[in-house]
GROMACS .gro file of N, CA and C in nm:
model
  519
    1UNK      N    1   2.138  -5.994   2.838
    1UNK     CA    2   2.003  -5.956   2.843
    1UNK      C    3   1.923  -6.029   2.735
    2UNK      N    4   1.805  -6.068   2.773
    2UNK     CA    5   1.722  -6.143   2.677
    2UNK      C    6   1.639  -6.048   2.592
    3UNK      N    7   1.616  -6.091   2.479
    3UNK     CA    8   1.535  -6.013   2.388
    3UNK      C    9   1.390  -6.044   2.407
    4UNK      N   10   1.309  -5.942   2.403
    4UNK     CA   11   1.165  -5.963   2.412
    4UNK      C   12   1.105  -5.974   2.274
    5UNK      N   13   1.018  -6.069   2.262
    5UNK     CA   14   0.948  -6.085   2.135
    5UNK      C   15   0.799  -6.073   2.161
    6UNK      N   16   0.741  -5.989   2.086
    6UNK     CA   17   0.597  -5.969   2.098
    6UNK      C   18   0.527  -6.058   1.997
    7UNK      N   19   0.438  -6.136   2.049
    7UNK     CA   20   0.366  -6.228   1.965
    7UNK      C   21   0.219  -6.185   1.962
    8UNK      N   22   0.191  -6.098   1.875
    8UNK     CA   23   0.053  -6.052   1.868
    8UNK      C   24   0.011  -6.040   1.722
    9UNK      N   25  -0.117  -6.052   1.706
    9UNK     CA   26  -0.170  -6.043   1.571
    9UNK      C   27  -0.205  -5.898   1.541
   10UNK      N   28  -0.187  -5.862   1.419
   10UNK     CA   29  -0.222  -5.726   1.381
   10UNK      C   30  -0.372  -5.710   1.387
   11UNK      N   31  -0.416  -5.592   1.441
   11UNK     CA   32  -0.559  -5.565   1.450
   11UNK      C   33  -0.615  -5.514   1.320
   12UNK      N   34  -0.744  -5.520   1.313
   12UNK     CA   35  -0.811  -5.471   1.195
   12UNK      C   36  -0.893  -5.347   1.233
   13UNK      N   37  -0.905  -5.257   1.142
   13UNK     CA   38  -0.987  -5.138   1.165
   13UNK      C   39  -1.134  -5.180   1.168
   14UNK      N   40  -1.212  -5.111   1.251
   14UNK     CA   41  -1.354  -5.148   1.257
   14UNK      C   42  -1.422  -5.123   1.123
   15UNK      N   43  -1.525  -5.199   1.100
   15UNK     CA   44  -1.600  -5.189   0.975
   15UNK      C   45  -1.680  -5.059   0.968
   16UNK      N   46  -1.752  -5.041   0.862
   16UNK     CA   47  -1.827  -4.917   0.844
   16UNK      C   48  -1.948  -4.904   0.940
   17UNK      N   49  -2.006  -5.013   0.985
   17UNK     CA   50  -2.126  -5.006   1.071
   17UNK      C   51  -2.094  -4.944   1.206
   18UNK      N   52  -1.991  -4.991   1.279
   18UNK     CA   53  -1.961  -4.927   1.407
   18UNK      C   54  -1.915  -4.782   1.390
   19UNK      N   55  -1.845  -4.756   1.279
   19UNK     CA   56  -1.801  -4.619   1.255
   19UNK      C   57  -1.920  -4.527   1.233
   20UNK      N   58  -2.017  -4.569   1.153
   20UNK     CA   59  -2.137  -4.489   1.128
   20UNK      C   60  -2.220  -4.473   1.259
   21UNK      N   61  -2.226  -4.577   1.338
   21UNK     CA   62  -2.299  -4.571   1.464
   21UNK      C   63  -2.235  -4.469   1.558
   22UNK      N   64  -2.104  -4.470   1.569
   22UNK     CA   65  -2.032  -4.375   1.653
   22UNK      C   66  -2.050  -4.232   1.606
   23UNK      N   67  -2.043  -4.213   1.472
   23UNK     CA   68  -2.065  -4.079   1.417
   23UNK      C   69  -2.208  -4.031   1.443
   24UNK      N   70  -2.304  -4.121   1.435
   24UNK     CA   71  -2.445  -4.087   1.463
   24UNK      C   72  -2.463  -4.044   1.609
   25UNK      N   73  -2.400  -4.119   1.701
   25UNK     CA   74  -2.408  -4.082   1.842
   25UNK      C   75  -2.345  -3.947   1.868
   26UNK      N   76  -2.233  -3.921   1.801
   26UNK     CA   77  -2.165  -3.793   1.816
   26UNK      C   78  -2.253  -3.679   1.764
   27UNK      N   79  -2.320  -3.702   1.651
   27UNK     CA   80  -2.409  -3.602   1.594
   27UNK      C   81  -2.529  -3.575   1.685
   28UNK      N   82  -2.591  -3.679   1.740
   28UNK     CA   83  -2.706  -3.664   1.831
   28UNK      C   84  -2.664  -3.592   1.959
   29UNK      N   85  -2.549  -3.625   2.015
   29UNK     CA   86  -2.505  -3.557   2.137
   29UNK      C   87  -2.476  -3.410   2.110
   30UNK      N   88  -2.425  -3.375   1.991
   30UNK     CA   89  -2.404  -3.235   1.954
   30UNK      C   90  -2.537  -3.160   1.944
   31UNK      N   91  -2.637  -3.225   1.883
   31UNK     CA   92  -2.769  -3.163   1.872
   31UNK      C   93  -2.831  -3.142   2.010
   32UNK      N   94  -2.819  -3.239   2.100
   32UNK     CA   95  -2.874  -3.226   2.235
   32UNK      C   96  -2.804  -3.116   2.314
   33UNK      N   97  -2.674  -3.101   2.294
   33UNK     CA   98  -2.601  -2.993   2.361
   33UNK      C   99  -2.651  -2.858   2.313
   34UNK      N  100  -2.676  -2.844   2.182
   34UNK     CA  101  -2.730  -2.720   2.127
   34UNK      C  102  -2.868  -2.688   2.183
   35UNK      N  103  -2.955  -2.790   2.191
   35UNK     CA  104  -3.089  -2.771   2.247
   35UNK      C  105  -3.080  -2.732   2.394
   36UNK      N  106  -2.989  -2.794   2.468
   36UNK     CA  107  -2.971  -2.761   2.609
   36UNK      C  108  -2.930  -2.615   2.626
   37UNK      N  109  -2.834  -2.568   2.546
   37UNK     CA  110  -2.790  -2.429   2.555
   37UNK      C  111  -2.902  -2.333   2.521
   38UNK      N  112  -2.982  -2.366   2.421
   38UNK     CA  113  -3.096  -2.281   2.383
   38UNK      C  114  -3.196  -2.273   2.499
   39UNK      N  115  -3.229  -2.387   2.560
   39UNK     CA  116  -3.323  -2.388   2.673
   39UNK      C  117  -3.268  -2.314   2.794
   40UNK      N  118  -3.139  -2.325   2.818
   40UNK     CA  119  -3.077  -2.253   2.930
   40UNK      C  120  -3.086  -2.103   2.908
   41UNK      N  121  -3.064  -2.057   2.786
   41UNK     CA  122  -3.077  -1.913   2.756
   41UNK      C  123  -3.220  -1.865   2.774
   42UNK      N  124  -3.317  -1.943   2.725
   42UNK     CA  125  -3.458  -1.906   2.741
   42UNK      C  126  -3.497  -1.904   2.888
   43UNK      N  127  -3.446  -1.999   2.966
   43UNK     CA  128  -3.474  -2.002   3.110
   43UNK      C  129  -3.419  -1.879   3.179
   44UNK      N  130  -3.299  -1.836   3.143
   44UNK     CA  131  -3.240  -1.716   3.203
   44UNK      C  132  -3.325  -1.593   3.172
   45UNK      N  133  -3.375  -1.583   3.047
   45UNK     CA  134  -3.460  -1.469   3.011
   45UNK      C  135  -3.590  -1.472   3.091
   46UNK      N  136  -3.650  -1.589   3.105
   46UNK     CA  137  -3.774  -1.602   3.181
   46UNK      C  138  -3.753  -1.570   3.329
   47UNK      N  139  -3.639  -1.610   3.385
   47UNK     CA  140  -3.608  -1.579   3.525
   47UNK      C  141  -3.598  -1.427   3.542
   48UNK      N  142  -3.535  -1.359   3.449
   48UNK     CA  143  -3.524  -1.214   3.459
   48UNK      C  144  -3.661  -1.148   3.450
   49UNK      N  145  -3.748  -1.197   3.361
   49UNK     CA  146  -3.884  -1.143   3.351
   49UNK      C  147  -3.962  -1.166   3.479
   50UNK      N  148  -3.947  -1.284   3.539
   50UNK     CA  149  -4.017  -1.314   3.664
   50UNK      C  150  -3.971  -1.221   3.776
   51UNK      N  151  -3.841  -1.200   3.787
   51UNK     CA  152  -3.790  -1.110   3.891
   51UNK      C  153  -3.838  -0.968   3.868
   52UNK      N  154  -3.846  -0.924   3.744
   52UNK     CA  155  -3.894  -0.789   3.715
   52UNK      C  156  -4.041  -0.775   3.755
   53UNK      N  157  -4.122  -0.877   3.724
   53UNK     CA  158  -4.264  -0.872   3.762
   53UNK      C  159  -4.283  -0.877   3.912
   54UNK      N  160  -4.205  -0.960   3.981
   54UNK     CA  161  -4.216  -0.966   4.126
   54UNK      C  162  -4.173  -0.836   4.190
   55UNK      N  163  -4.072  -0.771   4.135
   55UNK     CA  164  -4.029  -0.642   4.188
   55UNK      C  165  -4.136  -0.536   4.167
   56UNK      N  166  -4.208  -0.544   4.055
   56UNK     CA  167  -4.313  -0.447   4.028
   56UNK      C  168  -4.435  -0.469   4.118
   57UNK      N  169  -4.463  -0.595   4.151
   57UNK     CA  170  -4.581  -0.629   4.232
   57UNK      C  171  -4.555  -0.611   4.381
   58UNK      N  172  -4.434  -0.636   4.427
   58UNK     CA  173  -4.404  -0.636   4.571
   58UNK      C  174  -4.425  -0.497   4.629
   59UNK      N  175  -4.470  -0.492   4.758
   59UNK     CA  176  -4.494  -0.363   4.822
   59UNK      C  177  -4.363  -0.288   4.848
   60UNK      N  178  -4.378  -0.164   4.881
   60UNK     CA  179  -4.261  -0.081   4.912
   60UNK      C  180  -4.192  -0.139   5.034
   61UNK      N  181  -4.061  -0.145   5.030
   61UNK     CA  182  -3.986  -0.211   5.136
   61UNK      C  183  -3.966  -0.119   5.255
   62UNK      N  184  -4.009  -0.168   5.374
   62UNK     CA  185  -3.984  -0.110   5.506
   62UNK      C  186  -3.994   0.042   5.510
   63UNK      N  187  -4.115   0.096   5.515
   63UNK     CA  188  -4.132   0.240   5.523
   63UNK      C  189  -4.091   0.296   5.659
   64UNK      N  190  -4.065   0.210   5.757
   64UNK     CA  191  -4.031   0.256   5.892
   64UNK      C  192  -3.885   0.299   5.903
   65UNK      N  193  -3.806   0.281   5.800
   65UNK     CA  194  -3.664   0.314   5.811
   65UNK      C  195  -3.641   0.463   5.829
   66UNK      N  196  -3.736   0.546   5.782
   66UNK     CA  197  -3.720   0.690   5.793
   66UNK      C  198  -3.773   0.744   5.926
   67UNK      N  199  -3.835   0.661   6.009
   67UNK     CA  200  -3.893   0.707   6.134
   67UNK      C  201  -3.784   0.731   6.238
   68UNK      N  202  -3.812   0.825   6.325
   68UNK     CA  203  -3.717   0.852   6.432
   68UNK      C  204  -3.728   0.745   6.540
   69UNK      N  205  -3.634   0.744   6.632
   69UNK     CA  206  -3.635   0.644   6.737
   69UNK      C  207  -3.754   0.663   6.830
   70UNK      N  208  -3.799   0.786   6.850
   70UNK     CA  209  -3.917   0.811   6.934
   70UNK      C  210  -4.041   0.751   6.870
   71UNK      N  211  -4.053   0.765   6.737
   71UNK     CA  212  -4.167   0.707   6.667
   71UNK      C  213  -4.163   0.555   6.675
   72UNK      N  214  -4.044   0.499   6.661
   72UNK     CA  215  -4.031   0.355   6.668
   72UNK      C  216  -4.067   0.304   6.808
   73UNK      N  217  -4.029   0.377   6.912
   73UNK     CA  218  -4.064   0.338   7.048
   73UNK      C  219  -4.215   0.345   7.069
   74UNK      N  220  -4.279   0.446   7.012
   74UNK     CA  221  -4.425   0.459   7.024
   74UNK      C  222  -4.494   0.343   6.954
   75UNK      N  223  -4.444   0.308   6.837
   75UNK     CA  224  -4.503   0.195   6.764
   75UNK      C  225  -4.482   0.065   6.841
   76UNK      N  226  -4.365   0.047   6.898
   76UNK     CA  227  -4.337  -0.073   6.979
   76UNK      C  228  -4.430  -0.081   7.098
   77UNK      N  229  -4.455   0.033   7.162
   77UNK     CA  230  -4.547   0.036   7.277
   77UNK      C  231  -4.689   0.001   7.234
   78UNK      N  232  -4.733   0.051   7.119
   78UNK     CA  233  -4.867   0.019   7.069
   78UNK      C  234  -4.879  -0.130   7.037
   79UNK      N  235  -4.775  -0.187   6.980
   79UNK     CA  236  -4.776  -0.330   6.947
   79UNK      C  237  -4.785  -0.413   7.076
   80UNK      N  238  -4.707  -0.374   7.177
   80UNK     CA  239  -4.711  -0.447   7.304
   80UNK      C  240  -4.849  -0.437   7.368
   81UNK      N  241  -4.912  -0.319   7.360
   81UNK     CA  242  -5.046  -0.304   7.417
   81UNK      C  243  -5.147  -0.389   7.341
   82UNK      N  244  -5.136  -0.392   7.208
   82UNK     CA  245  -5.227  -0.474   7.128
   82UNK      C  246  -5.210  -0.621   7.160
   83UNK      N  247  -5.085  -0.665   7.181
   83UNK     CA  248  -5.061  -0.805   7.215
   83UNK      C  249  -5.120  -0.838   7.351
   84UNK      N  250  -5.115  -0.746   7.444
   84UNK     CA  251  -5.172  -0.774   7.575
   84UNK      C  252  -5.324  -0.786   7.568
   85UNK      N  253  -5.386  -0.717   7.471
   85UNK     CA  254  -5.531  -0.726   7.456
   85UNK      C  255  -5.574  -0.857   7.391
   86UNK      N  256  -5.488  -0.916   7.308
   86UNK     CA  257  -5.530  -1.037   7.237
   86UNK      C  258  -5.476  -1.165   7.297
   87UNK      N  259  -5.395  -1.157   7.400
   87UNK     CA  260  -5.340  -1.277   7.460
   87UNK      C  261  -5.449  -1.349   7.541
   88UNK      N  262  -5.454  -1.478   7.525
   88UNK     CA  263  -5.549  -1.561   7.599
   88UNK      C  264  -5.473  -1.645   7.700
   89UNK      N  265  -5.512  -1.642   7.827
   89UNK     CA  266  -5.443  -1.723   7.929
   89UNK      C  267  -5.488  -1.869   7.920
   90UNK      N  268  -5.439  -1.941   7.821
   90UNK     CA  269  -5.487  -2.077   7.793
   90UNK      C  270  -5.462  -2.173   7.909
   91UNK      N  271  -5.345  -2.170   7.968
   91UNK     CA  272  -5.313  -2.268   8.072
   91UNK      C  273  -5.409  -2.257   8.192
   92UNK      N  274  -5.426  -2.139   8.254
   92UNK     CA  275  -5.519  -2.133   8.367
   92UNK      C  276  -5.663  -2.159   8.324
   93UNK      N  277  -5.700  -2.113   8.205
   93UNK     CA  278  -5.837  -2.133   8.158
   93UNK      C  279  -5.867  -2.281   8.136
   94UNK      N  280  -5.775  -2.352   8.070
   94UNK     CA  281  -5.797  -2.495   8.046
   94UNK      C  282  -5.789  -2.576   8.176
   95UNK      N  283  -5.701  -2.536   8.270
   95UNK     CA  284  -5.697  -2.603   8.400
   95UNK      C  285  -5.830  -2.589   8.473
   96UNK      N  286  -5.890  -2.471   8.468
   96UNK     CA  287  -6.020  -2.449   8.531
   96UNK      C  288  -6.127  -2.538   8.467
   97UNK      N  289  -6.125  -2.547   8.335
   97UNK     CA  290  -6.226  -2.629   8.267
   97UNK      C  291  -6.204  -2.778   8.291
   98UNK      N  292  -6.078  -2.819   8.309
   98UNK     CA  293  -6.050  -2.960   8.337
   98UNK      C  294  -6.099  -3.000   8.476
   99UNK      N  295  -6.104  -2.905   8.568
   99UNK     CA  296  -6.153  -2.936   8.703
   99UNK      C  297  -6.299  -2.975   8.703
  100UNK      N  298  -6.377  -2.924   8.610
  100UNK     CA  299  -6.521  -2.953   8.607
  100UNK      C  300  -6.555  -3.063   8.506
  101UNK      N  301  -6.456  -3.115   8.437
  101UNK     CA  302  -6.479  -3.216   8.333
  101UNK      C  303  -6.528  -3.348   8.393
  102UNK      N  304  -6.623  -3.410   8.324
  102UNK     CA  305  -6.671  -3.544   8.356
  102UNK      C  306  -6.654  -3.632   8.233
  103UNK      N  307  -6.639  -3.763   8.252
  103UNK     CA  308  -6.617  -3.851   8.136
  103UNK      C  309  -6.730  -3.848   8.033
  104UNK      N  310  -6.852  -3.818   8.075
  104UNK     CA  311  -6.965  -3.822   7.982
  104UNK      C  312  -6.983  -3.690   7.905
  105UNK      N  313  -6.911  -3.587   7.940
  105UNK     CA  314  -6.926  -3.457   7.875
  105UNK      C  315  -6.827  -3.444   7.760
  106UNK      N  316  -6.874  -3.388   7.651
  106UNK     CA  317  -6.790  -3.369   7.532
  106UNK      C  318  -6.785  -3.220   7.499
  107UNK      N  319  -6.667  -3.160   7.510
  107UNK     CA  320  -6.649  -3.019   7.477
  107UNK      C  321  -6.639  -3.009   7.326
  108UNK      N  322  -6.732  -2.943   7.265
  108UNK     CA  323  -6.735  -2.932   7.120
  108UNK      C  324  -6.667  -2.805   7.070
  109UNK      N  325  -6.678  -2.696   7.148
  109UNK     CA  326  -6.620  -2.570   7.103
  109UNK      C  327  -6.582  -2.484   7.222
  110UNK      N  328  -6.466  -2.420   7.212
  110UNK     CA  329  -6.422  -2.317   7.306
  110UNK      C  330  -6.385  -2.196   7.220
  111UNK      N  331  -6.452  -2.085   7.244
  111UNK     CA  332  -6.426  -1.965   7.165
  111UNK      C  333  -6.394  -1.849   7.258
  112UNK      N  334  -6.265  -1.827   7.288
  112UNK     CA  335  -6.229  -1.717   7.379
  112UNK      C  336  -6.224  -1.583   7.306
  113UNK      N  337  -6.253  -1.478   7.379
  113UNK     CA  338  -6.240  -1.341   7.331
  113UNK      C  339  -6.153  -1.268   7.432
  114UNK      N  340  -6.025  -1.256   7.404
  114UNK     CA  341  -5.929  -1.201   7.499
  114UNK      C  342  -5.954  -1.054   7.527
  115UNK      N  343  -6.008  -0.983   7.431
  115UNK     CA  344  -6.033  -0.840   7.450
  115UNK      C  345  -6.136  -0.816   7.560
  116UNK      N  346  -6.241  -0.896   7.561
  116UNK     CA  347  -6.346  -0.882   7.663
  116UNK      C  348  -6.328  -0.977   7.780
  117UNK      N  349  -6.224  -1.064   7.775
  117UNK     CA  350  -6.201  -1.168   7.876
  117UNK      C  351  -6.328  -1.252   7.892
  118UNK      N  352  -6.368  -1.309   7.783
  118UNK     CA  353  -6.495  -1.380   7.775
  118UNK      C  354  -6.475  -1.508   7.693
  119UNK      N  355  -6.544  -1.615   7.728
  119UNK     CA  356  -6.533  -1.741   7.653
  119UNK      C  357  -6.672  -1.798   7.629
  120UNK      N  358  -6.692  -1.847   7.507
  120UNK     CA  359  -6.815  -1.918   7.472
  120UNK      C  360  -6.780  -2.065   7.458
  121UNK      N  361  -6.870  -2.152   7.509
  121UNK     CA  362  -6.844  -2.296   7.508
  121UNK      C  363  -6.967  -2.369   7.454
  122UNK      N  364  -6.943  -2.476   7.385
  122UNK     CA  365  -7.049  -2.567   7.343
  122UNK      C  366  -7.012  -2.704   7.397
  123UNK      N  367  -7.104  -2.763   7.474
  123UNK     CA  368  -7.078  -2.891   7.541
  123UNK      C  369  -7.190  -2.986   7.505
  124UNK      N  370  -7.154  -3.112   7.484
  124UNK     CA  371  -7.251  -3.218   7.454
  124UNK      C  372  -7.257  -3.310   7.574
  125UNK      N  373  -7.378  -3.329   7.630
  125UNK     CA  374  -7.396  -3.414   7.749
  125UNK      C  375  -7.504  -3.518   7.718
  126UNK      N  376  -7.491  -3.640   7.774
  126UNK     CA  377  -7.592  -3.743   7.747
  126UNK      C  378  -7.726  -3.712   7.814
  127UNK      N  379  -7.724  -3.639   7.926
  127UNK     CA  380  -7.848  -3.607   7.997
  127UNK      C  381  -7.850  -3.458   8.030
  128UNK      N  382  -7.968  -3.401   8.032
  128UNK     CA  383  -7.985  -3.259   8.060
  128UNK      C  384  -7.937  -3.225   8.201
  129UNK      N  385  -7.958  -3.315   8.297
  129UNK     CA  386  -7.917  -3.289   8.435
  129UNK      C  387  -7.765  -3.278   8.447
  130UNK      N  388  -7.693  -3.356   8.369
  130UNK     CA  389  -7.547  -3.346   8.370
  130UNK      C  390  -7.502  -3.208   8.319
  131UNK      N  391  -7.571  -3.157   8.219
  131UNK     CA  392  -7.539  -3.024   8.167
  131UNK      C  393  -7.565  -2.917   8.271
  132UNK      N  394  -7.677  -2.927   8.343
  132UNK     CA  395  -7.707  -2.827   8.446
  132UNK      C  396  -7.607  -2.837   8.562
  133UNK      N  397  -7.566  -2.958   8.593
  133UNK     CA  398  -7.464  -2.977   8.698
  133UNK      C  399  -7.331  -2.913   8.654
  134UNK      N  400  -7.300  -2.922   8.524
  134UNK     CA  401  -7.179  -2.858   8.472
  134UNK      C  402  -7.186  -2.706   8.492
  135UNK      N  403  -7.302  -2.648   8.465
  135UNK     CA  404  -7.318  -2.504   8.483
  135UNK      C  405  -7.293  -2.467   8.629
  136UNK      N  406  -7.345  -2.546   8.721
  136UNK     CA  407  -7.326  -2.517   8.864
  136UNK      C  408  -7.179  -2.532   8.904
  137UNK      N  409  -7.111  -2.634   8.851
  137UNK     CA  410  -6.969  -2.650   8.882
  137UNK      C  411  -6.886  -2.535   8.825
  138UNK      N  412  -6.922  -2.488   8.706
  138UNK     CA  413  -6.851  -2.374   8.647
  138UNK      C  414  -6.870  -2.248   8.731
  139UNK      N  415  -6.990  -2.229   8.785
  139UNK     CA  416  -7.016  -2.112   8.869
  139UNK      C  417  -6.933  -2.115   8.997
  140UNK      N  418  -6.897  -2.232   9.043
  140UNK     CA  419  -6.820  -2.245   9.167
  140UNK      C  420  -6.669  -2.222   9.146
  141UNK      N  421  -6.624  -2.217   9.022
  141UNK     CA  422  -6.481  -2.198   8.995
  141UNK      C  423  -6.441  -2.053   9.019
  142UNK      N  424  -6.330  -2.034   9.091
  142UNK     CA  425  -6.286  -1.899   9.127
  142UNK      C  426  -6.231  -1.821   9.008
  143UNK      N  427  -6.185  -1.889   8.903
  143UNK     CA  428  -6.128  -1.820   8.788
  143UNK      C  429  -6.233  -1.774   8.688
  144UNK      N  430  -6.358  -1.817   8.704
  144UNK     CA  431  -6.463  -1.781   8.610
  144UNK      C  432  -6.566  -1.691   8.679
  145UNK      N  433  -6.623  -1.601   8.601
  145UNK     CA  434  -6.725  -1.511   8.654
  145UNK      C  435  -6.839  -1.501   8.554
  146UNK      N  436  -6.957  -1.475   8.605
  146UNK     CA  437  -7.075  -1.452   8.521
  146UNK      C  438  -7.101  -1.569   8.425
  147UNK      N  439  -7.108  -1.689   8.479
  147UNK     CA  440  -7.134  -1.809   8.398
  147UNK      C  441  -7.283  -1.812   8.364
  148UNK      N  442  -7.313  -1.828   8.234
  148UNK     CA  443  -7.452  -1.828   8.187
  148UNK      C  444  -7.476  -1.946   8.094
  149UNK      N  445  -7.595  -2.002   8.105
  149UNK     CA  446  -7.641  -2.104   8.011
  149UNK      C  447  -7.728  -2.031   7.910
  150UNK      N  448  -7.678  -2.014   7.788
  150UNK     CA  449  -7.752  -1.940   7.687
  150UNK      C  450  -7.862  -2.023   7.623
  151UNK      N  451  -7.832  -2.151   7.594
  151UNK     CA  452  -7.930  -2.236   7.527
  151UNK      C  453  -7.902  -2.381   7.559
  152UNK      N  454  -8.008  -2.459   7.554
  152UNK     CA  455  -7.998  -2.603   7.576
  152UNK      C  456  -8.094  -2.668   7.478
  153UNK      N  457  -8.044  -2.764   7.403
  153UNK     CA  458  -8.130  -2.830   7.305
  153UNK      C  459  -8.096  -2.978   7.295
  154UNK      N  460  -8.195  -3.057   7.260
  154UNK     CA  461  -8.174  -3.200   7.240
  154UNK      C  462  -8.123  -3.223   7.098
  155UNK      N  463  -8.025  -3.311   7.088
  155UNK     CA  464  -7.960  -3.337   6.960
  155UNK      C  465  -7.946  -3.487   6.941
  156UNK      N  466  -7.975  -3.534   6.820
  156UNK     CA  467  -7.958  -3.676   6.789
  156UNK      C  468  -7.814  -3.696   6.742
  157UNK      N  469  -7.736  -3.775   6.818
  157UNK     CA  470  -7.598  -3.805   6.784
  157UNK      C  471  -7.585  -3.955   6.768
  158UNK      N  472  -7.569  -4.000   6.644
  158UNK     CA  473  -7.553  -4.142   6.613
  158UNK      C  474  -7.665  -4.226   6.672
  159UNK      N  475  -7.787  -4.177   6.664
  159UNK     CA  476  -7.903  -4.254   6.710
  159UNK      C  477  -7.937  -4.238   6.856
  160UNK      N  478  -7.858  -4.169   6.935
  160UNK     CA  479  -7.893  -4.148   7.076
  160UNK      C  480  -7.914  -3.999   7.099
  161UNK      N  481  -8.008  -3.969   7.186
  161UNK     CA  482  -8.040  -3.829   7.216
  161UNK      C  483  -7.941  -3.774   7.317
  162UNK      N  484  -7.882  -3.659   7.285
  162UNK     CA  485  -7.787  -3.592   7.373
  162UNK      C  486  -7.834  -3.447   7.386
  163UNK      N  487  -7.781  -3.380   7.486
  163UNK     CA  488  -7.816  -3.241   7.511
  163UNK      C  489  -7.697  -3.153   7.474
  164UNK      N  490  -7.722  -3.055   7.389
  164UNK     CA  491  -7.619  -2.957   7.352
  164UNK      C  492  -7.641  -2.833   7.437
  165UNK      N  493  -7.534  -2.791   7.507
  165UNK     CA  494  -7.541  -2.673   7.593
  165UNK      C  495  -7.453  -2.563   7.534
  166UNK      N  496  -7.508  -2.445   7.526
  166UNK     CA  497  -7.431  -2.329   7.481
  166UNK      C  498  -7.412  -2.239   7.603
  167UNK      N  499  -7.285  -2.227   7.647
  167UNK     CA  500  -7.252  -2.155   7.769
  167UNK      C  501  -7.162  -2.037   7.737
  168UNK      N  502  -7.157  -1.943   7.829
  168UNK     CA  503  -7.060  -1.836   7.820
  168UNK      C  504  -7.020  -1.795   7.961
  169UNK      N  505  -6.898  -1.745   7.972
  169UNK     CA  506  -6.845  -1.703   8.101
  169UNK      C  507  -6.733  -1.602   8.080
  170UNK      N  508  -6.705  -1.526   8.183
  170UNK     CA  509  -6.590  -1.436   8.183
  170UNK      C  510  -6.480  -1.498   8.265
  171UNK      N  511  -6.357  -1.461   8.239
  171UNK     CA  512  -6.247  -1.513   8.323
  171UNK      C  513  -6.181  -1.398   8.396
  172UNK      N  514  -6.116  -1.434   8.506
  172UNK     CA  515  -6.056  -1.334   8.594
  172UNK      C  516  -5.903  -1.337   8.592
  173UNK      N  517  -5.842  -1.395   8.493
  173UNK     CA  518  -5.695  -1.408   8.490
  173UNK      C  519  -5.633  -1.283   8.434
   0.00000   0.00000   0.00000
């Protein structure tokens, strides 16, 4: 067996500058760890204070839990009735309005009232006759009832005179 010989030079210990630099980094990292722990503790205290304030401000949780099943059924029925009063039949209503639409007419506002089954409309037309023709076409629609022209006024839109029509109608859906 052959003998191994190591041919290496003896190393030297690092000088005082790298040693002091390393100790400085170690000291700074220790200080930063202490600051981090202090901030984490303060954050935990603040989180607890926030949760306590939110618990004090929040309303009482679910008062309906003590109600009987008959009371809950009555409330459910009232909610369903209220929803039926506020539901707007958008699809048939918009289909009806699209049937009378012309390229020169601009619908500015549609304001339905589901409780009364009534809709208010504001339409912008380039000519007054087109607006009156719209009123007549709306009266001919089977889904609308009691179509009225409430007001008609001339309006300057970007330098050209247009007619603003304020209409209202009831729906039969």
